[in-house]
């Protein structure tokens, strides 16, 4: 499997970010930062993260376990990070039509993040080839629950896909800054954003979010949720082309969210995700 991942937002004008640890209750009980203090230096097409370096690039000739593909009829890339289906491991599924190979380079990139791929499976159906991995932390042997590390997994996979299958960048939000091909369309954040909260059980609610994808989204969503004292138990985060779709099981003090709190949560996320209205020229 081939993938390369990164953490948090990566605008090319960013010079230096220092992140302080943030305590997240509930399922995401790790620090939002991989290290207590982590410095991130970003220049166009390259991101340095802690001890490892992730290069965001795509070569038109590079193909992992396969041959170069034309950009005509490019399938929609999909990356699914599932924290619900396996109690012992984080399940990651990657699909890009039938164009992906064994993704050995991606598995190696995940190992560089301090992860073990404990099981891998390939399934072929009418929608394409589905590469599925069961991932645990190498240090503990447990499933991944840190939002920032989950985001690093996602971005690593997307980065490797763009490197070995450059045509995929035309279908990915990250392709605008780091791909060989620009995304085939622009997503209006206001139109694309949908937020719903449902009663899931007496002790928890189900939060569903759909919005335009961008780097750092998993971390930002979890932080926004926990900033209003709502705990995130588990969930699933899907990247489908230019869109991101998240499902989180959430609770407030061990109980499902009452209707007023559901509205507060939805409004907080909608405010955070809405398209910025301030123009750069005003700064």
mmCIF file of C-alpha atoms in Angstrom:
data_model
loop_
_atom_site.group_PDB
_atom_site.id
_atom_site.type_symbol
_atom_site.label_atom_id
_atom_site.label_comp_id
_atom_site.label_asym_id
_atom_site.label_seq_id
_atom_site.Cartn_x
_atom_site.Cartn_y
_atom_site.Cartn_z
ATOM 1 C CA UNK A 1 0.000 0.000 0.000
ATOM 2 C CA UNK A 2 1.298 3.404 -0.750
ATOM 3 C CA UNK A 3 0.680 6.422 1.332
ATOM 4 C CA UNK A 4 2.321 9.431 2.873
ATOM 5 C CA UNK A 5 0.702 11.417 5.640
ATOM 6 C CA UNK A 6 0.987 14.680 7.409
ATOM 7 C CA UNK A 7 -0.603 16.530 10.249
ATOM 8 C CA UNK A 8 -2.830 19.585 10.345
ATOM 9 C CA UNK A 9 -3.374 22.418 7.925
ATOM 10 C CA UNK A 10 -0.631 23.141 5.442
ATOM 11 C CA UNK A 11 -1.025 26.489 3.688
ATOM 12 C CA UNK A 12 2.120 27.150 1.658
ATOM 13 C CA UNK A 13 2.591 30.562 3.271
ATOM 14 C CA UNK A 14 2.915 29.023 6.716
ATOM 15 C CA UNK A 15 6.360 29.428 8.235
ATOM 16 C CA UNK A 16 6.253 28.133 11.768
ATOM 17 C CA UNK A 17 3.633 26.662 14.033
ATOM 18 C CA UNK A 18 4.173 25.685 17.630
ATOM 19 C CA UNK A 19 1.509 23.392 19.033
ATOM 20 C CA UNK A 20 0.810 22.930 22.696
ATOM 21 C CA UNK A 21 -0.727 19.716 23.979
ATOM 22 C CA UNK A 22 -4.491 19.708 24.326
ATOM 23 C CA UNK A 23 -6.289 17.222 26.549
ATOM 24 C CA UNK A 24 -9.209 15.476 24.837
ATOM 25 C CA UNK A 25 -11.630 13.449 27.004
ATOM 26 C CA UNK A 26 -13.508 10.364 25.903
ATOM 27 C CA UNK A 27 -12.243 8.016 23.226
ATOM 28 C CA UNK A 28 -9.742 10.527 21.844
ATOM 29 C CA UNK A 29 -7.812 10.605 25.101
ATOM 30 C CA UNK A 30 -4.391 11.397 23.693
ATOM 31 C CA UNK A 31 -2.766 14.772 23.157
ATOM 32 C CA UNK A 32 -3.685 16.591 19.973
ATOM 33 C CA UNK A 33 0.022 17.048 19.373
ATOM 34 C CA UNK A 34 2.345 14.159 18.637
ATOM 35 C CA UNK A 35 4.920 15.680 20.977
ATOM 36 C CA UNK A 36 4.439 18.135 23.874
ATOM 37 C CA UNK A 37 5.903 20.841 21.696
ATOM 38 C CA UNK A 38 6.044 20.213 17.995
ATOM 39 C CA UNK A 39 7.428 22.555 15.382
ATOM 40 C CA UNK A 40 6.081 22.423 11.887
ATOM 41 C CA UNK A 41 7.953 24.048 9.032
ATOM 42 C CA UNK A 42 6.173 24.182 5.714
ATOM 43 C CA UNK A 43 7.468 25.314 2.376
ATOM 44 C CA UNK A 44 5.694 24.698 -0.929
ATOM 45 C CA UNK A 45 5.501 20.980 -1.734
ATOM 46 C CA UNK A 46 7.309 19.912 1.458
ATOM 47 C CA UNK A 47 6.411 19.405 5.087
ATOM 48 C CA UNK A 48 8.771 18.563 7.932
ATOM 49 C CA UNK A 49 7.135 16.763 10.858
ATOM 50 C CA UNK A 50 9.138 15.919 13.991
ATOM 51 C CA UNK A 51 11.905 13.477 13.085
ATOM 52 C CA UNK A 52 10.400 12.316 9.821
ATOM 53 C CA UNK A 53 9.928 14.297 6.634
ATOM 54 C CA UNK A 54 6.894 14.008 4.420
ATOM 55 C CA UNK A 55 7.297 15.380 0.929
ATOM 56 C CA UNK A 56 4.057 16.455 -0.659
ATOM 57 C CA UNK A 57 4.673 15.942 -4.337
ATOM 58 C CA UNK A 58 3.418 13.991 -7.298
ATOM 59 C CA UNK A 59 5.523 12.756 -10.159
ATOM 60 C CA UNK A 60 3.804 12.160 -13.457
ATOM 61 C CA UNK A 61 5.953 9.083 -14.054
ATOM 62 C CA UNK A 62 5.869 7.499 -10.608
ATOM 63 C CA UNK A 63 3.451 4.604 -10.191
ATOM 64 C CA UNK A 64 3.366 2.265 -7.223
ATOM 65 C CA UNK A 65 2.920 -1.360 -8.224
ATOM 66 C CA UNK A 66 1.447 -0.439 -11.573
ATOM 67 C CA UNK A 67 1.755 1.599 -14.724
ATOM 68 C CA UNK A 68 0.947 5.240 -15.334
ATOM 69 C CA UNK A 69 -2.742 5.924 -15.929
ATOM 70 C CA UNK A 70 -4.403 8.498 -18.117
ATOM 71 C CA UNK A 71 -6.434 11.174 -16.379
ATOM 72 C CA UNK A 72 -9.563 10.422 -18.418
ATOM 73 C CA UNK A 73 -12.398 8.971 -16.368
ATOM 74 C CA UNK A 74 -10.392 9.265 -13.152
ATOM 75 C CA UNK A 75 -12.206 7.405 -10.350
ATOM 76 C CA UNK A 76 -12.982 9.080 -7.030
ATOM 77 C CA UNK A 77 -10.271 8.350 -4.421
ATOM 78 C CA UNK A 78 -11.611 7.200 -1.058
ATOM 79 C CA UNK A 79 -9.842 6.882 2.281
ATOM 80 C CA UNK A 80 -11.873 5.525 5.207
ATOM 81 C CA UNK A 81 -10.583 5.597 8.804
ATOM 82 C CA UNK A 82 -12.829 3.417 10.963
ATOM 83 C CA UNK A 83 -12.574 3.393 14.769
ATOM 84 C CA UNK A 84 -15.789 1.447 15.361
ATOM 85 C CA UNK A 85 -15.636 -1.934 13.652
ATOM 86 C CA UNK A 86 -12.588 -3.402 15.432
ATOM 87 C CA UNK A 87 -12.002 -2.979 19.191
ATOM 88 C CA UNK A 88 -8.293 -3.792 18.909
ATOM 89 C CA UNK A 89 -7.177 -1.900 15.786
ATOM 90 C CA UNK A 90 -7.934 1.106 13.620
ATOM 91 C CA UNK A 91 -9.234 0.009 10.224
ATOM 92 C CA UNK A 92 -8.138 1.955 7.148
ATOM 93 C CA UNK A 93 -9.609 1.337 3.701
ATOM 94 C CA UNK A 94 -8.226 2.882 0.509
ATOM 95 C CA UNK A 95 -9.965 2.770 -2.862
ATOM 96 C CA UNK A 96 -9.070 4.343 -6.202
ATOM 97 C CA UNK A 97 -11.018 2.393 -8.774
ATOM 98 C CA UNK A 98 -8.913 -0.584 -9.835
ATOM 99 C CA UNK A 99 -5.660 1.389 -10.096
ATOM 100 C CA UNK A 100 -4.002 0.657 -6.743
ATOM 101 C CA UNK A 101 -1.373 -2.033 -6.327
ATOM 102 C CA UNK A 102 -0.216 -3.697 -3.117
ATOM 103 C CA UNK A 103 0.618 -0.274 -1.573
ATOM 104 C CA UNK A 104 3.831 -1.503 0.003
ATOM 105 C CA UNK A 105 5.299 2.008 0.030
ATOM 106 C CA UNK A 106 2.226 3.234 1.856
ATOM 107 C CA UNK A 107 2.598 0.573 4.515
ATOM 108 C CA UNK A 108 6.238 1.561 4.957
ATOM 109 C CA UNK A 109 5.193 5.208 5.319
ATOM 110 C CA UNK A 110 2.720 4.222 8.032
ATOM 111 C CA UNK A 111 5.459 2.343 9.848
ATOM 112 C CA UNK A 112 7.515 5.544 9.818
ATOM 113 C CA UNK A 113 4.683 7.130 11.806
ATOM 114 C CA UNK A 114 5.251 4.590 14.586
ATOM 115 C CA UNK A 115 2.468 2.230 13.480
ATOM 116 C CA UNK A 116 2.157 -1.479 12.829
ATOM 117 C CA UNK A 117 0.057 -2.892 10.008
ATOM 118 C CA UNK A 118 -1.153 -6.055 11.722
ATOM 119 C CA UNK A 119 -3.411 -7.240 8.931
ATOM 120 C CA UNK A 120 -3.970 -6.359 5.284
ATOM 121 C CA UNK A 121 -6.669 -7.439 2.865
ATOM 122 C CA UNK A 122 -7.624 -6.705 -0.743
ATOM 123 C CA UNK A 123 -11.168 -7.026 -2.020
ATOM 124 C CA UNK A 124 -12.356 -6.432 -5.595
ATOM 125 C CA UNK A 125 -15.941 -5.547 -6.449
ATOM 126 C CA UNK A 126 -17.857 -3.461 -8.981
ATOM 127 C CA UNK A 127 -16.714 -0.216 -7.332
ATOM 128 C CA UNK A 128 -13.020 -1.109 -7.555
ATOM 129 C CA UNK A 129 -10.199 -2.573 -5.511
ATOM 130 C CA UNK A 130 -10.468 -2.032 -1.753
ATOM 131 C CA UNK A 131 -7.186 -2.180 0.171
ATOM 132 C CA UNK A 132 -7.903 -2.602 3.885
ATOM 133 C CA UNK A 133 -5.422 -2.400 6.761
ATOM 134 C CA UNK A 134 -5.687 -3.001 10.487
ATOM 135 C CA UNK A 135 -3.335 -0.544 12.214
ATOM 136 C CA UNK A 136 -2.046 -0.328 15.794
ATOM 137 C CA UNK A 137 0.500 1.816 17.601
ATOM 138 C CA UNK A 138 3.903 0.152 17.583
ATOM 139 C CA UNK A 139 4.613 1.433 21.105
ATOM 140 C CA UNK A 140 1.486 0.009 22.742
ATOM 141 C CA UNK A 141 -0.032 -2.491 20.317
ATOM 142 C CA UNK A 142 -3.355 -0.660 20.680
ATOM 143 C CA UNK A 143 -5.584 1.067 18.157
ATOM 144 C CA UNK A 144 -4.882 4.659 17.186
ATOM 145 C CA UNK A 145 -7.000 7.223 19.046
ATOM 146 C CA UNK A 146 -5.002 10.462 18.815
ATOM 147 C CA UNK A 147 -6.731 12.902 16.426
ATOM 148 C CA UNK A 148 -3.445 14.271 15.136
ATOM 149 C CA UNK A 149 -2.031 10.827 14.435
ATOM 150 C CA UNK A 150 -5.275 9.851 12.687
ATOM 151 C CA UNK A 151 -4.925 12.953 10.523
ATOM 152 C CA UNK A 152 -1.298 12.029 9.826
ATOM 153 C CA UNK A 153 -2.431 8.589 8.651
ATOM 154 C CA UNK A 154 -5.008 10.131 6.336
ATOM 155 C CA UNK A 155 -2.648 12.693 4.821
ATOM 156 C CA UNK A 156 0.131 10.123 4.419
ATOM 157 C CA UNK A 157 -2.167 7.891 2.399
ATOM 158 C CA UNK A 158 -3.403 10.779 0.263
ATOM 159 C CA UNK A 159 0.147 12.037 -0.304
ATOM 160 C CA UNK A 160 1.346 8.616 -1.453
ATOM 161 C CA UNK A 161 -1.653 8.261 -3.727
ATOM 162 C CA UNK A 162 -0.868 11.581 -5.419
ATOM 163 C CA UNK A 163 2.802 10.636 -5.736
ATOM 164 C CA UNK A 164 2.262 7.235 -7.355
ATOM 165 C CA UNK A 165 -1.020 8.045 -9.101
ATOM 166 C CA UNK A 166 -0.682 11.739 -10.063
ATOM 167 C CA UNK A 167 -4.048 11.743 -11.820
ATOM 168 C CA UNK A 168 -5.729 11.301 -8.420
ATOM 169 C CA UNK A 169 -4.837 14.913 -7.527
ATOM 170 C CA UNK A 170 -7.562 16.107 -9.919
ATOM 171 C CA UNK A 171 -10.092 14.488 -7.572
ATOM 172 C CA UNK A 172 -8.585 15.476 -4.221
ATOM 173 C CA UNK A 173 -8.727 18.750 -2.294
ATOM 174 C CA UNK A 174 -5.005 18.448 -1.519
ATOM 175 C CA UNK A 175 -4.325 18.394 -5.265
ATOM 176 C CA UNK A 176 -4.852 22.161 -5.461
ATOM 177 C CA UNK A 177 -1.642 22.880 -3.534
ATOM 178 C CA UNK A 178 0.410 19.723 -4.006
ATOM 179 C CA UNK A 179 -0.860 17.808 -7.035
ATOM 180 C CA UNK A 180 0.258 17.572 -10.635
ATOM 181 C CA UNK A 181 -3.339 18.214 -11.705
ATOM 182 C CA UNK A 182 -5.669 20.802 -10.196
ATOM 183 C CA UNK A 183 -9.016 19.593 -8.818
ATOM 184 C CA UNK A 184 -11.604 19.375 -11.576
ATOM 185 C CA UNK A 185 -14.021 21.582 -9.634
ATOM 186 C CA UNK A 186 -14.212 23.939 -6.669
ATOM 187 C CA UNK A 187 -16.348 23.071 -3.664
ATOM 188 C CA UNK A 188 -18.469 25.803 -2.088
ATOM 189 C CA UNK A 189 -18.018 25.194 1.646
ATOM 190 C CA UNK A 190 -21.360 26.772 2.542
ATOM 191 C CA UNK A 191 -23.245 24.505 0.148
ATOM 192 C CA UNK A 192 -21.202 21.368 0.863
ATOM 193 C CA UNK A 193 -21.451 21.557 4.662
ATOM 194 C CA UNK A 194 -24.180 19.483 6.319
ATOM 195 C CA UNK A 195 -24.340 18.806 10.063
ATOM 196 C CA UNK A 196 -26.843 16.551 11.835
ATOM 197 C CA UNK A 197 -27.065 15.165 15.373
ATOM 198 C CA UNK A 198 -29.197 12.086 16.066
ATOM 199 C CA UNK A 199 -30.200 10.183 19.190
ATOM 200 C CA UNK A 200 -28.135 6.984 19.037
ATOM 201 C CA UNK A 201 -28.657 5.458 22.494
ATOM 202 C CA UNK A 202 -29.489 6.637 26.026
ATOM 203 C CA UNK A 203 -25.804 7.168 26.725
ATOM 204 C CA UNK A 204 -24.679 8.744 23.440
ATOM 205 C CA UNK A 205 -25.624 10.638 20.274
ATOM 206 C CA UNK A 206 -24.450 10.331 16.667
ATOM 207 C CA UNK A 207 -22.922 13.404 15.029
ATOM 208 C CA UNK A 208 -22.701 13.409 11.220
ATOM 209 C CA UNK A 209 -20.644 16.038 9.403
ATOM 210 C CA UNK A 210 -20.116 16.470 5.678
ATOM 211 C CA UNK A 211 -17.999 19.317 4.348
ATOM 212 C CA UNK A 212 -15.252 20.297 1.913
ATOM 213 C CA UNK A 213 -12.034 18.463 2.682
ATOM 214 C CA UNK A 214 -8.837 20.184 3.765
ATOM 215 C CA UNK A 215 -5.691 19.266 5.705
ATOM 216 C CA UNK A 216 -6.064 19.081 9.483
ATOM 217 C CA UNK A 217 -9.810 18.531 9.418
ATOM 218 C CA UNK A 218 -9.949 15.576 11.841
ATOM 219 C CA UNK A 219 -8.008 17.486 14.493
ATOM 220 C CA UNK A 220 -10.063 20.645 14.051
ATOM 221 C CA UNK A 221 -13.402 18.819 14.226
ATOM 222 C CA UNK A 222 -12.485 16.966 17.425
ATOM 223 C CA UNK A 223 -11.154 20.139 19.049
ATOM 224 C CA UNK A 224 -14.294 22.079 18.170
ATOM 225 C CA UNK A 225 -16.474 19.332 19.646
ATOM 226 C CA UNK A 226 -14.501 18.987 22.868
ATOM 227 C CA UNK A 227 -14.232 22.768 23.328
ATOM 228 C CA UNK A 228 -17.912 22.742 24.339
ATOM 229 C CA UNK A 229 -17.299 19.852 26.778
ATOM 230 C CA UNK A 230 -18.752 17.142 24.539
ATOM 231 C CA UNK A 231 -16.794 13.878 24.611
ATOM 232 C CA UNK A 232 -15.959 11.924 21.456
ATOM 233 C CA UNK A 233 -16.133 8.161 22.052
ATOM 234 C CA UNK A 234 -15.329 6.794 18.603
ATOM 235 C CA UNK A 235 -16.183 7.371 14.983
ATOM 236 C CA UNK A 236 -15.375 7.111 11.304
ATOM 237 C CA UNK A 237 -13.781 9.648 8.985
ATOM 238 C CA UNK A 238 -14.153 9.258 5.222
ATOM 239 C CA UNK A 239 -12.361 11.196 2.515
ATOM 240 C CA UNK A 240 -14.320 10.885 -0.730
ATOM 241 C CA UNK A 241 -12.680 12.957 -3.412
ATOM 242 C CA UNK A 242 -13.131 16.628 -2.561
ATOM 243 C CA UNK A 243 -15.485 15.916 0.355
ATOM 244 C CA UNK A 244 -14.934 14.753 3.929
ATOM 245 C CA UNK A 245 -17.611 12.813 5.806
ATOM 246 C CA UNK A 246 -17.347 12.160 9.526
ATOM 247 C CA UNK A 247 -19.471 10.216 11.995
ATOM 248 C CA UNK A 248 -18.728 10.613 15.696
ATOM 249 C CA UNK A 249 -20.349 8.930 18.690
ATOM 250 C CA UNK A 250 -20.542 11.714 21.262
ATOM 251 C CA UNK A 251 -21.865 12.176 24.786
ATOM 252 C CA UNK A 252 -22.155 14.796 27.491
ATOM 253 C CA UNK A 253 -21.210 13.478 30.932
ATOM 254 C CA UNK A 254 -21.984 9.924 29.852
ATOM 255 C CA UNK A 255 -25.397 10.684 28.399
ATOM 256 C CA UNK A 256 -26.884 11.501 25.009
ATOM 257 C CA UNK A 257 -26.984 15.162 24.051
ATOM 258 C CA UNK A 258 -30.245 16.953 24.801
ATOM 259 C CA UNK A 259 -31.795 18.982 21.964
ATOM 260 C CA UNK A 260 -30.442 22.401 23.030
ATOM 261 C CA UNK A 261 -26.915 21.011 23.289
ATOM 262 C CA UNK A 262 -27.301 19.310 19.908
ATOM 263 C CA UNK A 263 -28.122 22.721 18.449
ATOM 264 C CA UNK A 264 -25.142 24.344 20.173
ATOM 265 C CA UNK A 265 -22.848 21.639 18.781
ATOM 266 C CA UNK A 266 -24.211 21.971 15.251
ATOM 267 C CA UNK A 267 -23.947 25.777 15.357
ATOM 268 C CA UNK A 268 -20.372 25.643 16.681
ATOM 269 C CA UNK A 269 -19.274 23.326 13.890
ATOM 270 C CA UNK A 270 -21.136 25.301 11.249
ATOM 271 C CA UNK A 271 -19.490 28.518 12.433
ATOM 272 C CA UNK A 272 -16.061 26.869 12.364
ATOM 273 C CA UNK A 273 -16.496 25.297 8.928
ATOM 274 C CA UNK A 274 -18.160 28.177 7.154
ATOM 275 C CA UNK A 275 -16.331 29.942 4.361
ATOM 276 C CA UNK A 276 -14.163 32.825 5.648
ATOM 277 C CA UNK A 277 -15.752 36.191 4.875
ATOM 278 C CA UNK A 278 -12.695 38.353 5.574
ATOM 279 C CA UNK A 279 -10.556 39.101 2.565
ATOM 280 C CA UNK A 280 -6.778 38.808 2.791
ATOM 281 C CA UNK A 281 -6.426 42.412 1.634
ATOM 282 C CA UNK A 282 -8.068 43.623 4.832
ATOM 283 C CA UNK A 283 -5.182 42.464 7.017
#
